[in-house]
PDB file of C-alpha atoms in Angstrom:
ATOM      1  CA  ASN A   1     -17.488 -11.907   0.115  1.00 59.00           C
ATOM      2  CA  ALA A   2     -16.198  -9.172  -1.890  1.00 74.00           C
ATOM      3  CA  GLY A   3     -14.016  -7.127   0.687  1.00 92.00           C
ATOM      4  CA  VAL A   4     -13.009  -4.133  -1.039  1.00 95.00           C
ATOM      5  CA  THR A   5     -14.581  -2.805  -4.142  1.00 96.00           C
ATOM      6  CA  GLN A   6     -13.375  -0.014  -6.393  1.00 97.00           C
ATOM      7  CA  THR A   7     -14.975   1.362  -9.502  1.00 96.00           C
ATOM      8  CA  PRO A   8     -14.307   1.993 -12.446  1.00 97.00           C
ATOM      9  CA  LYS A   9     -11.509  -0.114 -12.807  1.00 95.00           C
ATOM     10  CA  PHE A  10      -9.836   2.370 -15.614  1.00 96.00           C
ATOM     11  CA  ARG A  11     -10.628   6.174 -16.649  1.00 96.00           C
ATOM     12  CA  ILE A  12      -9.195   8.877 -19.060  1.00 97.00           C
ATOM     13  CA  LEU A  13     -10.195  12.195 -18.140  1.00 96.00           C
ATOM     14  CA  LYS A  14      -9.414  15.540 -19.759  1.00 97.00           C
ATOM     15  CA  ILE A  15      -7.829  18.375 -17.925  1.00 97.00           C
ATOM     16  CA  GLY A  16     -10.384  20.039 -15.443  1.00 96.00           C
ATOM     17  CA  GLN A  17     -12.781  17.398 -15.381  1.00 97.00           C
ATOM     18  CA  SER A  18     -14.358  16.236 -12.117  1.00 96.00           C
ATOM     19  CA  MET A  19     -15.159  12.836 -11.313  1.00 96.00           C
ATOM     20  CA  THR A  20     -15.884  10.342  -8.101  1.00 97.00           C
ATOM     21  CA  LEU A  21     -14.044   7.433  -7.581  1.00 98.00           C
ATOM     22  CA  GLN A  22     -15.746   4.769  -5.498  1.00 98.00           C
ATOM     23  CA  CYS A  23     -15.307   2.200  -2.746  1.00 97.00           C
ATOM     24  CA  ALA A  24     -17.063   0.184  -0.962  1.00 97.00           C
ATOM     25  CA  GLN A  25     -16.365  -2.417   1.474  1.00 97.00           C
ATOM     26  CA  ASP A  26     -18.400  -5.017   3.394  1.00 95.00           C
ATOM     27  CA  MET A  27     -15.976  -6.221   5.837  1.00 93.00           C
ATOM     28  CA  ASN A  28     -17.589  -3.754   8.844  1.00 92.00           C
ATOM     29  CA  HIS A  29     -14.332  -2.314   9.580  1.00 92.00           C
ATOM     30  CA  ASN A  30     -14.642   1.480  10.606  1.00 91.00           C
ATOM     31  CA  TYR A  31     -11.279   2.649   9.248  1.00 92.00           C
ATOM     32  CA  MET A  32     -10.955   3.494   5.274  1.00 94.00           C
ATOM     33  CA  TYR A  33      -7.885   4.637   3.122  1.00 95.00           C
ATOM     34  CA  TRP A  34      -7.355   6.301   0.174  1.00 97.00           C
ATOM     35  CA  TYR A  35      -3.946   6.013  -1.426  1.00 96.00           C
ATOM     36  CA  ARG A  36      -2.374   6.965  -4.590  1.00 97.00           C
ATOM     37  CA  GLN A  37       0.689   5.102  -6.347  1.00 95.00           C
ATOM     38  CA  ASP A  38       2.688   6.600  -9.149  1.00 93.00           C
ATOM     39  CA  PRO A  39       4.969   4.301 -11.136  1.00 85.00           C
ATOM     40  CA  GLY A  40       7.894   3.154  -9.160  1.00 82.00           C
ATOM     41  CA  MET A  41       6.856   4.734  -5.996  1.00 86.00           C
ATOM     42  CA  GLY A  42       5.634   3.498  -3.002  1.00 86.00           C
ATOM     43  CA  LEU A  43       2.178   4.020  -1.905  1.00 92.00           C
ATOM     44  CA  LYS A  44       1.399   7.814  -0.588  1.00 94.00           C
ATOM     45  CA  LEU A  45      -1.948   8.397   1.845  1.00 94.00           C
ATOM     46  CA  ILE A  46      -4.568  11.209   0.454  1.00 96.00           C
ATOM     47  CA  TYR A  47      -7.212  10.923   3.018  1.00 96.00           C
ATOM     48  CA  TYR A  48      -8.705   8.635   5.707  1.00 93.00           C
ATOM     49  CA  SER A  49     -11.689   7.813   7.524  1.00 93.00           C
ATOM     50  CA  VAL A  50     -11.586   6.427  11.119  1.00 90.00           C
ATOM     51  CA  GLY A  51     -15.420   6.119  10.881  1.00 91.00           C
ATOM     52  CA  ALA A  52     -18.570   7.547   9.364  1.00 93.00           C
ATOM     53  CA  GLY A  53     -18.797  11.088   9.152  1.00 94.00           C
ATOM     54  CA  ILE A  54     -14.743  11.930  10.285  1.00 94.00           C
ATOM     55  CA  THR A  55     -12.541  12.255   7.624  1.00 95.00           C
ATOM     56  CA  ASP A  56      -9.349  13.498   7.577  1.00 93.00           C
ATOM     57  CA  LYS A  57      -6.005  14.461   5.541  1.00 94.00           C
ATOM     58  CA  GLY A  58      -3.141  12.123   4.701  1.00 93.00           C
ATOM     59  CA  GLU A  59       0.451  13.101   3.223  1.00 92.00           C
ATOM     60  CA  VAL A  60      -1.027  14.279  -0.585  1.00 95.00           C
ATOM     61  CA  PRO A  61      -4.497  15.799  -0.028  1.00 97.00           C
ATOM     62  CA  ASN A  62      -4.237  18.539  -2.271  1.00 96.00           C
ATOM     63  CA  GLY A  63      -6.689  18.449  -5.293  1.00 96.00           C
ATOM     64  CA  TYR A  64      -8.982  15.787  -3.650  1.00 97.00           C
ATOM     65  CA  ASN A  65     -11.975  15.697  -1.316  1.00 97.00           C
ATOM     66  CA  VAL A  66     -13.668  12.671   0.740  1.00 97.00           C
ATOM     67  CA  SER A  67     -17.185  11.973   2.292  1.00 95.00           C
ATOM     68  CA  ARG A  68     -17.900   9.256   4.513  1.00 96.00           C
ATOM     69  CA  SER A  69     -21.834   9.271   5.205  1.00 96.00           C
ATOM     70  CA  THR A  70     -21.743   5.182   5.936  1.00 96.00           C
ATOM     71  CA  THR A  71     -19.298   2.884   7.290  1.00 95.00           C
ATOM     72  CA  GLU A  72     -19.539   1.163   3.774  1.00 96.00           C
ATOM     73  CA  ASP A  73     -18.683   3.940   1.584  1.00 97.00           C
ATOM     74  CA  PHE A  74     -15.930   5.967   0.850  1.00 98.00           C
ATOM     75  CA  PRO A  75     -15.421   8.220  -2.518  1.00 98.00           C
ATOM     76  CA  LEU A  76     -12.719  10.222  -3.544  1.00 98.00           C
ATOM     77  CA  ARG A  77     -13.792  13.024  -5.710  1.00 97.00           C
ATOM     78  CA  LEU A  78     -11.165  14.983  -8.222  1.00 96.00           C
ATOM     79  CA  GLU A  79     -13.050  18.408  -8.685  1.00 90.00           C
ATOM     80  CA  LEU A  80     -10.410  19.628 -11.383  1.00 94.00           C
ATOM     81  CA  ALA A  81      -8.355  16.857 -12.932  1.00 96.00           C
ATOM     82  CA  ALA A  82      -4.639  18.100 -13.630  1.00 96.00           C
ATOM     83  CA  PRO A  83      -2.026  15.720 -15.624  1.00 96.00           C
ATOM     84  CA  SER A  84      -0.354  15.316 -11.877  1.00 96.00           C
ATOM     85  CA  GLN A  85      -3.134  13.453 -11.200  1.00 97.00           C
ATOM     86  CA  THR A  86      -2.375  10.360 -13.094  1.00 97.00           C
ATOM     87  CA  SER A  87      -1.827   7.462 -11.020  1.00 97.00           C
ATOM     88  CA  VAL A  88      -3.511   4.454  -9.689  1.00 96.00           C
ATOM     89  CA  TYR A  89      -5.928   4.696  -6.852  1.00 98.00           C
ATOM     90  CA  PHE A  90      -6.179   2.420  -4.236  1.00 97.00           C
ATOM     91  CA  CYS A  91      -8.930   2.228  -1.587  1.00 97.00           C
ATOM     92  CA  ALA A  92      -7.913   0.071   1.690  1.00 95.00           C
ATOM     93  CA  THR A  93      -9.857  -1.173   4.830  1.00 94.00           C
ATOM     94  CA  GLY A  94      -8.819  -2.376   8.467  1.00 89.00           C
ATOM     95  CA  ARG A  95      -6.441  -0.925  10.590  1.00 77.00           C
ATOM     96  CA  ALA A  96      -3.234   0.231   9.572  1.00 63.00           C
ATOM     97  CA  GLU A  97      -1.109  -2.717  10.397  1.00 74.00           C
ATOM     98  CA  LYS A  98      -3.254  -5.650   8.429  1.00 82.00           C
ATOM     99  CA  LEU A  99      -4.644  -3.142   5.646  1.00 90.00           C
ATOM    100  CA  PHE A 100      -6.976  -4.755   2.825  1.00 93.00           C
ATOM    101  CA  PHE A 101      -6.462  -3.243  -0.804  1.00 95.00           C
ATOM    102  CA  GLY A 102      -9.192  -2.796  -3.601  1.00 95.00           C
ATOM    103  CA  SER A 103      -7.838  -3.582  -7.200  1.00 95.00           C
ATOM    104  CA  GLY A 104      -7.032  -0.124  -7.971  1.00 96.00           C
ATOM    105  CA  THR A 105      -8.407   2.440 -10.093  1.00 97.00           C
ATOM    106  CA  GLN A 106      -5.868   3.574 -12.742  1.00 96.00           C
ATOM    107  CA  LEU A 107      -6.753   7.093 -14.034  1.00 97.00           C
ATOM    108  CA  SER A 108      -4.876   8.989 -16.978  1.00 96.00           C
ATOM    109  CA  VAL A 109      -5.235  13.051 -16.968  1.00 96.00           C
ATOM    110  CA  LEU A 110      -4.710  14.029 -20.586  1.00 95.00           C
TER     111      LEU A 110
ATOM    112  CA  GLY B   1       7.959  13.136   4.038  1.00 61.00           C
ATOM    113  CA  GLN B   2       9.663  10.317   5.792  1.00 69.00           C
ATOM    114  CA  GLN B   3      10.960   8.038   3.627  1.00 78.00           C
ATOM    115  CA  LEU B   4      12.232   3.968   3.104  1.00 90.00           C
ATOM    116  CA  ASN B   5      14.846   3.037   1.380  1.00 94.00           C
ATOM    117  CA  GLN B   6      14.146  -0.294  -0.420  1.00 96.00           C
ATOM    118  CA  SER B   7      16.877  -2.310  -2.098  1.00 96.00           C
ATOM    119  CA  PRO B   8      17.283  -4.052  -4.761  1.00 96.00           C
ATOM    120  CA  GLN B   9      14.676  -2.011  -6.712  1.00 95.00           C
ATOM    121  CA  SER B  10      14.591  -5.052  -9.547  1.00 96.00           C
ATOM    122  CA  MET B  11      15.762  -8.325  -9.463  1.00 96.00           C
ATOM    123  CA  PHE B  12      15.497 -11.128 -12.223  1.00 96.00           C
ATOM    124  CA  ILE B  13      16.236 -14.728 -10.880  1.00 96.00           C
ATOM    125  CA  GLN B  14      15.958 -18.288 -12.292  1.00 96.00           C
ATOM    126  CA  GLU B  15      13.205 -20.637 -10.585  1.00 97.00           C
ATOM    127  CA  GLY B  16      14.537 -22.136  -7.503  1.00 97.00           C
ATOM    128  CA  GLU B  17      16.813 -19.473  -6.260  1.00 97.00           C
ATOM    129  CA  ASP B  18      16.711 -17.832  -3.252  1.00 97.00           C
ATOM    130  CA  VAL B  19      15.941 -13.935  -2.934  1.00 96.00           C
ATOM    131  CA  SER B  20      17.018 -11.444  -0.281  1.00 97.00           C
ATOM    132  CA  MET B  21      15.582  -8.197  -0.214  1.00 97.00           C
ATOM    133  CA  ASN B  22      15.567  -5.371   2.684  1.00 97.00           C
ATOM    134  CA  CYS B  23      14.448  -1.725   3.753  1.00 97.00           C
ATOM    135  CA  THR B  24      16.041   0.683   5.727  1.00 97.00           C
ATOM    136  CA  SER B  25      14.899   4.186   7.560  1.00 95.00           C
ATOM    137  CA  SER B  26      16.464   7.049   9.305  1.00 92.00           C
ATOM    138  CA  SER B  27      13.751   6.859  11.654  1.00 91.00           C
ATOM    139  CA  ILE B  28      12.371   4.129  14.384  1.00 93.00           C
ATOM    140  CA  PHE B  29       9.143   2.112  13.687  1.00 94.00           C
ATOM    141  CA  ASN B  30       7.179  -0.059  15.722  1.00 93.00           C
ATOM    142  CA  THR B  31       5.518  -2.357  13.211  1.00 94.00           C
ATOM    143  CA  TRP B  32       7.303  -3.557  10.001  1.00 95.00           C
ATOM    144  CA  LEU B  33       4.930  -4.913   7.121  1.00 95.00           C
ATOM    145  CA  TRP B  34       5.850  -6.683   3.851  1.00 96.00           C
ATOM    146  CA  TYR B  35       3.319  -6.651   0.901  1.00 96.00           C
ATOM    147  CA  LYS B  36       3.072  -8.385  -2.124  1.00 97.00           C
ATOM    148  CA  GLN B  37       1.492  -6.669  -5.341  1.00 95.00           C
ATOM    149  CA  GLU B  38       0.485  -8.636  -8.286  1.00 94.00           C
ATOM    150  CA  PRO B  39      -0.162  -6.785 -11.771  1.00 89.00           C
ATOM    151  CA  GLY B  40      -3.603  -5.044 -11.638  1.00 89.00           C
ATOM    152  CA  GLU B  41      -4.391  -6.029  -8.284  1.00 92.00           C
ATOM    153  CA  GLY B  42      -3.857  -3.947  -4.896  1.00 93.00           C
ATOM    154  CA  PRO B  43      -0.805  -4.955  -2.209  1.00 94.00           C
ATOM    155  CA  VAL B  44      -1.944  -8.077   0.000  1.00 94.00           C
ATOM    156  CA  LEU B  45       0.130  -8.753   3.355  1.00 94.00           C
ATOM    157  CA  LEU B  46       2.289 -11.253   3.640  1.00 96.00           C
ATOM    158  CA  ILE B  47       3.957 -10.822   6.688  1.00 96.00           C
ATOM    159  CA  ALA B  48       3.532  -8.378   9.985  1.00 94.00           C
ATOM    160  CA  LEU B  49       6.345  -8.136  12.636  1.00 96.00           C
ATOM    161  CA  TYR B  50       5.758  -6.136  15.718  1.00 94.00           C
ATOM    162  CA  LYS B  51       8.971  -6.570  17.982  1.00 95.00           C
ATOM    163  CA  ALA B  52      12.385  -5.611  17.398  1.00 95.00           C
ATOM    164  CA  GLY B  53      14.581  -9.040  16.260  1.00 95.00           C
ATOM    165  CA  GLU B  54      11.315 -10.858  15.617  1.00 95.00           C
ATOM    166  CA  LEU B  55      11.702 -13.331  12.883  1.00 97.00           C
ATOM    167  CA  THR B  56       8.665 -14.632  11.397  1.00 96.00           C
ATOM    168  CA  SER B  57       7.879 -17.282   8.582  1.00 96.00           C
ATOM    169  CA  ASN B  58       4.744 -17.610   5.889  1.00 94.00           C
ATOM    170  CA  GLY B  59       5.767 -20.702   3.626  1.00 96.00           C
ATOM    171  CA  ARG B  60       8.770 -19.979   1.704  1.00 97.00           C
ATOM    172  CA  LEU B  61       8.866 -16.332   3.365  1.00 97.00           C
ATOM    173  CA  THR B  62      10.802 -15.349   6.272  1.00 98.00           C
ATOM    174  CA  ALA B  63      11.152 -11.758   7.457  1.00 98.00           C
ATOM    175  CA  GLN B  64      12.647 -10.259  10.136  1.00 97.00           C
ATOM    176  CA  PHE B  65      12.416  -6.603  12.488  1.00 97.00           C
ATOM    177  CA  GLY B  66      15.746  -5.481  12.550  1.00 96.00           C
ATOM    178  CA  ILE B  67      17.332  -4.892  15.836  1.00 96.00           C
ATOM    179  CA  THR B  68      17.967  -1.194  15.836  1.00 94.00           C
ATOM    180  CA  ARG B  69      13.898  -0.951  14.724  1.00 94.00           C
ATOM    181  CA  LYS B  70      15.175   1.043  11.251  1.00 95.00           C
ATOM    182  CA  ASP B  71      15.503  -1.942   8.952  1.00 96.00           C
ATOM    183  CA  SER B  72      13.880  -5.235   8.128  1.00 98.00           C
ATOM    184  CA  PHE B  73      14.237  -7.822   5.698  1.00 97.00           C
ATOM    185  CA  LEU B  74      12.223 -10.196   3.380  1.00 98.00           C
ATOM    186  CA  ASN B  75      13.608 -13.811   2.294  1.00 98.00           C
ATOM    187  CA  ILE B  76      12.277 -16.078  -0.221  1.00 98.00           C
ATOM    188  CA  SER B  77      13.396 -19.487  -0.645  1.00 97.00           C
ATOM    189  CA  ALA B  78      13.360 -21.643  -3.845  1.00 97.00           C
ATOM    190  CA  SER B  79      11.446 -19.242  -6.064  1.00 97.00           C
ATOM    191  CA  ILE B  80       8.489 -20.191  -7.930  1.00 96.00           C
ATOM    192  CA  PRO B  81       7.066 -18.630 -11.286  1.00 95.00           C
ATOM    193  CA  SER B  82       4.520 -17.196  -8.763  1.00 95.00           C
ATOM    194  CA  ASP B  83       6.273 -15.344  -7.106  1.00 97.00           C
ATOM    195  CA  VAL B  84       6.420 -12.795  -9.498  1.00 97.00           C
ATOM    196  CA  GLY B  85       5.293  -9.582  -8.200  1.00 96.00           C
ATOM    197  CA  ILE B  86       6.504  -5.945  -6.710  1.00 96.00           C
ATOM    198  CA  TYR B  87       7.077  -6.393  -2.978  1.00 97.00           C
ATOM    199  CA  PHE B  88       6.607  -3.563  -0.720  1.00 95.00           C
ATOM    200  CA  CYS B  89       7.637  -2.987   3.002  1.00 96.00           C
ATOM    201  CA  ALA B  90       6.072  -0.650   5.173  1.00 94.00           C
ATOM    202  CA  GLY B  91       6.861   0.729   8.517  1.00 93.00           C
ATOM    203  CA  GLY B  92       4.412   1.694  11.002  1.00 91.00           C
ATOM    204  CA  LEU B  93       4.583   3.571  13.779  1.00 88.00           C
ATOM    205  CA  PHE B  94       1.447   2.995  16.005  1.00 83.00           C
ATOM    206  CA  VAL B  95       0.753   4.607  19.480  1.00 81.00           C
ATOM    207  CA  VAL B  96      -2.419   5.512  20.858  1.00 78.00           C
ATOM    208  CA  GLY B  97      -4.278   8.100  19.048  1.00 73.00           C
ATOM    209  CA  SER B  98      -1.763   8.361  15.889  1.00 75.00           C
ATOM    210  CA  GLU B  99      -0.820   6.231  13.486  1.00 79.00           C
ATOM    211  CA  LYS B 100       1.941   6.658  10.727  1.00 84.00           C
ATOM    212  CA  LEU B 101       2.719   4.014   7.669  1.00 89.00           C
ATOM    213  CA  VAL B 102       5.342   4.557   5.676  1.00 91.00           C
ATOM    214  CA  PHE B 103       5.628   2.071   1.852  1.00 93.00           C
ATOM    215  CA  GLY B 104       8.879   1.853   0.537  1.00 94.00           C
ATOM    216  CA  LYS B 105       9.093   1.866  -3.411  1.00 94.00           C
ATOM    217  CA  GLY B 106       8.821  -1.734  -4.336  1.00 95.00           C
ATOM    218  CA  THR B 107      11.308  -4.771  -5.118  1.00 96.00           C
ATOM    219  CA  LYS B 108       9.982  -5.725  -8.466  1.00 96.00           C
ATOM    220  CA  LEU B 109      10.555  -9.700  -8.958  1.00 97.00           C
ATOM    221  CA  THR B 110      10.833 -11.819 -11.998  1.00 97.00           C
ATOM    222  CA  VAL B 111      11.078 -15.356 -12.054  1.00 96.00           C
ATOM    223  CA  ASN B 112      12.879 -16.970 -15.495  1.00 93.00           C
ATOM    224  CA  PRO B 113      11.014 -20.401 -15.180  1.00 89.00           C
TER     225      PRO B 113
END
């Protein structure tokens, strides 16, 4: 039982490049979330989804897009990478009071 | 946005010592959560608190939901090297049709053997 799987684990992007961070869960949860974690800071919610076909913005959605075509997958898209998007990104599933996190994607934009 | 004040920011202790950390807010929450994050991993839920005044233990960890609903405390007794990590508090406000979860900035714990 893998839980929440994120790929890739590390990535370096040039300014202006695009990429998709993948997240897959096998826990059959309806709710999925994307957070970013900056050094010395708490987690900030980027986007979340309450089920397939439904997504909504979190606290810091600018520069990101998401889609949720299946219960299992919740990819996060960066269209024009900027240095301010250098961060560690965590995908999570479950209800908000009991979240299960993936192991994160460390992204650097140079 | 809403913020939580988590303190201390970091702690360096000797194995066997007890640890205390806390989280305060200017807003009321109806749920308090404590997570631990180890290097290269995502946070893992340690304790969830749902009622003002509630005191809950998980092994050597004890957490309390403050009576004012604006704060929470986590204590670790008799620390061991594997307690090393970053501990995050999170305040939750969950009502029908709405949910909000705010994370503190974390307390980095180092345990010297």
